[in-house]
Amino acid sequence: MGFDPITKRKTIRKFKDIEIEKEVALSLIEAAIQAPSAHNFQPWEFIIIDSDEIKEKLSDTMALTWINNLKKDGKLSNEINGRINLSKERITNAPIIIIPCFDTSKVEKYGDERDNAEFIMGIQSVALASENILLKATEKKLGVLWLCAPLFCPEDVRKVLDMPDHILPQEILIIGFPDENPIKPKRRDLSEVIHLNRW
């Protein structure tokens, strides 16, 4: 049986210090844009970050918001510092970063409750494109760490990356050659998730 990126894909948190060529990053995005999208609007944009300066600035800016949120949650200083330092290390040491974004100007607007459904369909479309990146990366023997942090601080990401207001950053994908081989967490059994004909 051949290599199956769907079953082989797993989260990687440690990467080798090997540069990812631009052509490789472009091939991942080429895979992303083959995804289906609601109404075929293709409401996705992708930011590639290979600049160490931008990685550091992005990490520092996002950290400020996260620190405030952790303090609100009552976390102790040592826990806050540990989380922040780990997050900053992952972002600043990333071989390359891709940030999939949702272009909200692409979706239909009716001025009623349907707008919410259209908005969700746009997010789902970008998510489908992002999954293609993960699968293509796995096929190329690359690892990916999927971070949803931009959802909690979109303004921070917009500010650092000069993004217009109608663009919503959805996630950070840290991509590189794996420097670990973790065990993939067990998935729920089919019998637990399938409902035939009714709930």
PDB file of N, CA and C in Angstrom, residues 53-95:
ATOM      1  N   GLU A  53      12.919  38.829  10.813  1.00  0.00           N
ATOM      2  CA  GLU A  53      12.468  40.070  11.450  1.00  0.00           C
ATOM      3  C   GLU A  53      10.952  40.088  11.610  1.00  0.00           C
ATOM      4  N   ILE A  54      10.241  39.679  10.568  1.00  0.00           N
ATOM      5  CA  ILE A  54       8.775  39.657  10.622  1.00  0.00           C
ATOM      6  C   ILE A  54       8.294  38.591  11.597  1.00  0.00           C
ATOM      7  N   LYS A  55       8.941  37.443  11.607  1.00  0.00           N
ATOM      8  CA  LYS A  55       8.567  36.386  12.557  1.00  0.00           C
ATOM      9  C   LYS A  55       8.669  36.896  13.990  1.00  0.00           C
ATOM     10  N   GLU A  56       9.762  37.579  14.283  1.00  0.00           N
ATOM     11  CA  GLU A  56       9.969  38.078  15.641  1.00  0.00           C
ATOM     12  C   GLU A  56       8.957  39.161  15.998  1.00  0.00           C
ATOM     13  N   LYS A  57       8.711  40.065  15.058  1.00  0.00           N
ATOM     14  CA  LYS A  57       7.747  41.139  15.310  1.00  0.00           C
ATOM     15  C   LYS A  57       6.344  40.572  15.506  1.00  0.00           C
ATOM     16  N   LEU A  58       5.973  39.600  14.691  1.00  0.00           N
ATOM     17  CA  LEU A  58       4.659  38.968  14.807  1.00  0.00           C
ATOM     18  C   LEU A  58       4.529  38.272  16.152  1.00  0.00           C
ATOM     19  N   SER A  59       5.553  37.535  16.525  1.00  0.00           N
ATOM     20  CA  SER A  59       5.546  36.808  17.794  1.00  0.00           C
ATOM     21  C   SER A  59       5.430  37.756  18.980  1.00  0.00           C
ATOM     22  N   ASP A  60       6.213  38.823  18.975  1.00  0.00           N
ATOM     23  CA  ASP A  60       6.203  39.787  20.084  1.00  0.00           C
ATOM     24  C   ASP A  60       4.853  40.482  20.210  1.00  0.00           C
ATOM     25  N   THR A  61       4.277  40.871  19.076  1.00  0.00           N
ATOM     26  CA  THR A  61       3.007  41.604  19.091  1.00  0.00           C
ATOM     27  C   THR A  61       1.865  40.716  19.569  1.00  0.00           C
ATOM     28  N   MET A  62       1.805  39.501  19.063  1.00  0.00           N
ATOM     29  CA  MET A  62       0.756  38.579  19.485  1.00  0.00           C
ATOM     30  C   MET A  62       0.901  38.211  20.959  1.00  0.00           C
ATOM     31  N   ALA A  63       2.127  38.144  21.429  1.00  0.00           N
ATOM     32  CA  ALA A  63       2.378  37.757  22.820  1.00  0.00           C
ATOM     33  C   ALA A  63       1.756  38.737  23.804  1.00  0.00           C
ATOM     34  N   LEU A  64       1.764  40.016  23.462  1.00  0.00           N
ATOM     35  CA  LEU A  64       1.218  41.030  24.371  1.00  0.00           C
ATOM     36  C   LEU A  64      -0.261  40.779  24.649  1.00  0.00           C
ATOM     37  N   THR A  65      -1.017  40.472  23.600  1.00  0.00           N
ATOM     38  CA  THR A  65      -2.446  40.180  23.774  1.00  0.00           C
ATOM     39  C   THR A  65      -2.643  38.894  24.559  1.00  0.00           C
ATOM     40  N   TRP A  66      -1.849  37.896  24.272  1.00  0.00           N
ATOM     41  CA  TRP A  66      -1.989  36.616  24.970  1.00  0.00           C
ATOM     42  C   TRP A  66      -1.655  36.758  26.451  1.00  0.00           C
ATOM     43  N   ILE A  67      -0.639  37.544  26.764  1.00  0.00           N
ATOM     44  CA  ILE A  67      -0.285  37.774  28.168  1.00  0.00           C
ATOM     45  C   ILE A  67      -1.466  38.379  28.918  1.00  0.00           C
ATOM     46  N   ASN A  68      -2.099  39.379  28.314  1.00  0.00           N
ATOM     47  CA  ASN A  68      -3.263  40.015  28.950  1.00  0.00           C
ATOM     48  C   ASN A  68      -4.396  39.014  29.156  1.00  0.00           C
ATOM     49  N   ASN A  69      -4.633  38.163  28.162  1.00  0.00           N
ATOM     50  CA  ASN A  69      -5.697  37.165  28.285  1.00  0.00           C
ATOM     51  C   ASN A  69      -5.389  36.139  29.374  1.00  0.00           C
ATOM     52  N   LEU A  70      -4.134  35.712  29.451  1.00  0.00           N
ATOM     53  CA  LEU A  70      -3.751  34.736  30.474  1.00  0.00           C
ATOM     54  C   LEU A  70      -3.870  35.326  31.872  1.00  0.00           C
ATOM     55  N   LYS A  71      -3.558  36.606  31.997  1.00  0.00           N
ATOM     56  CA  LYS A  71      -3.715  37.274  33.294  1.00  0.00           C
ATOM     57  C   LYS A  71      -5.188  37.334  33.690  1.00  0.00           C
ATOM     58  N   LYS A  72      -6.051  37.625  32.714  1.00  0.00           N
ATOM     59  CA  LYS A  72      -7.493  37.647  32.977  1.00  0.00           C
ATOM     60  C   LYS A  72      -7.988  36.272  33.421  1.00  0.00           C
ATOM     61  N   ASP A  73      -7.349  35.234  32.895  1.00  0.00           N
ATOM     62  CA  ASP A  73      -7.732  33.860  33.237  1.00  0.00           C
ATOM     63  C   ASP A  73      -7.178  33.423  34.584  1.00  0.00           C
ATOM     64  N   GLY A  74      -6.417  34.314  35.225  1.00  0.00           N
ATOM     65  CA  GLY A  74      -5.876  34.002  36.544  1.00  0.00           C
ATOM     66  C   GLY A  74      -4.650  33.110  36.539  1.00  0.00           C
ATOM     67  N   LYS A  75      -3.962  33.033  35.410  1.00  0.00           N
ATOM     68  CA  LYS A  75      -2.766  32.194  35.341  1.00  0.00           C
ATOM     69  C   LYS A  75      -1.615  32.857  36.097  1.00  0.00           C
ATOM     70  N   LEU A  76      -0.759  32.037  36.693  1.00  0.00           N
ATOM     71  CA  LEU A  76       0.387  32.535  37.437  1.00  0.00           C
ATOM     72  C   LEU A  76       1.501  32.960  36.485  1.00  0.00           C
ATOM     73  N   SER A  77       2.356  33.855  36.983  1.00  0.00           N
ATOM     74  CA  SER A  77       3.402  34.442  36.140  1.00  0.00           C
ATOM     75  C   SER A  77       4.316  33.398  35.516  1.00  0.00           C
ATOM     76  N   ASN A  78       4.697  32.384  36.299  1.00  0.00           N
ATOM     77  CA  ASN A  78       5.620  31.383  35.750  1.00  0.00           C
ATOM     78  C   ASN A  78       4.976  30.571  34.631  1.00  0.00           C
ATOM     79  N   GLU A  79       3.665  30.303  34.748  1.00  0.00           N
ATOM     80  CA  GLU A  79       2.965  29.586  33.681  1.00  0.00           C
ATOM     81  C   GLU A  79       2.844  30.464  32.446  1.00  0.00           C
ATOM     82  N   ILE A  80       2.522  31.738  32.667  1.00  0.00           N
ATOM     83  CA  ILE A  80       2.410  32.683  31.550  1.00  0.00           C
ATOM     84  C   ILE A  80       3.733  32.772  30.802  1.00  0.00           C
ATOM     85  N   ASN A  81       4.810  32.965  31.547  1.00  0.00           N
ATOM     86  CA  ASN A  81       6.125  33.095  30.918  1.00  0.00           C
ATOM     87  C   ASN A  81       6.495  31.836  30.141  1.00  0.00           C
ATOM     88  N   GLY A  82       6.177  30.683  30.704  1.00  0.00           N
ATOM     89  CA  GLY A  82       6.489  29.429  30.026  1.00  0.00           C
ATOM     90  C   GLY A  82       5.752  29.291  28.709  1.00  0.00           C
ATOM     91  N   ARG A  83       4.456  29.585  28.729  1.00  0.00           N
ATOM     92  CA  ARG A  83       3.656  29.481  27.505  1.00  0.00           C
ATOM     93  C   ARG A  83       4.122  30.474  26.449  1.00  0.00           C
ATOM     94  N   ILE A  84       4.345  31.714  26.879  1.00  0.00           N
ATOM     95  CA  ILE A  84       4.736  32.763  25.942  1.00  0.00           C
ATOM     96  C   ILE A  84       6.090  32.450  25.315  1.00  0.00           C
ATOM     97  N   ASN A  85       7.042  32.055  26.135  1.00  0.00           N
ATOM     98  CA  ASN A  85       8.382  31.769  25.611  1.00  0.00           C
ATOM     99  C   ASN A  85       8.365  30.616  24.617  1.00  0.00           C
ATOM    100  N   LEU A  86       7.568  29.586  24.914  1.00  0.00           N
ATOM    101  CA  LEU A  86       7.474  28.445  24.003  1.00  0.00           C
ATOM    102  C   LEU A  86       6.850  28.860  22.679  1.00  0.00           C
ATOM    103  N   SER A  87       5.784  29.654  22.752  1.00  0.00           N
ATOM    104  CA  SER A  87       5.111  30.113  21.539  1.00  0.00           C
ATOM    105  C   SER A  87       6.035  30.983  20.692  1.00  0.00           C
ATOM    106  N   LYS A  88       6.733  31.900  21.350  1.00  0.00           N
ATOM    107  CA  LYS A  88       7.641  32.788  20.621  1.00  0.00           C
ATOM    108  C   LYS A  88       8.776  32.006  19.980  1.00  0.00           C
ATOM    109  N   GLU A  89       9.266  31.009  20.694  1.00  0.00           N
ATOM    110  CA  GLU A  89      10.352  30.186  20.155  1.00  0.00           C
ATOM    111  C   GLU A  89       9.896  29.435  18.911  1.00  0.00           C
ATOM    112  N   ARG A  90       8.685  28.904  18.956  1.00  0.00           N
ATOM    113  CA  ARG A  90       8.172  28.152  17.807  1.00  0.00           C
ATOM    114  C   ARG A  90       8.016  29.041  16.579  1.00  0.00           C
ATOM    115  N   ILE A  91       7.506  30.245  16.789  1.00  0.00           N
ATOM    116  CA  ILE A  91       7.271  31.142  15.658  1.00  0.00           C
ATOM    117  C   ILE A  91       8.580  31.699  15.114  1.00  0.00           C
ATOM    118  N   THR A  92       9.446  32.166  15.990  1.00  0.00           N
ATOM    119  CA  THR A  92      10.691  32.789  15.520  1.00  0.00           C
ATOM    120  C   THR A  92      11.645  31.774  14.895  1.00  0.00           C
ATOM    121  N   ASN A  93      11.573  30.516  15.325  1.00  0.00           N
ATOM    122  CA  ASN A  93      12.451  29.483  14.766  1.00  0.00           C
ATOM    123  C   ASN A  93      11.825  28.740  13.594  1.00  0.00           C
ATOM    124  N   ALA A  94      10.628  29.131  13.200  1.00  0.00           N
ATOM    125  CA  ALA A  94       9.937  28.436  12.115  1.00  0.00           C
ATOM    126  C   ALA A  94      10.727  28.549  10.810  1.00  0.00           C
ATOM    127  N   PRO A  95      10.960  27.425  10.125  1.00  0.00           N
ATOM    128  CA  PRO A  95      11.622  27.499   8.814  1.00  0.00           C
ATOM    129  C   PRO A  95      10.843  28.400   7.852  1.00  0.00           C
TER     130      PRO A  95
END
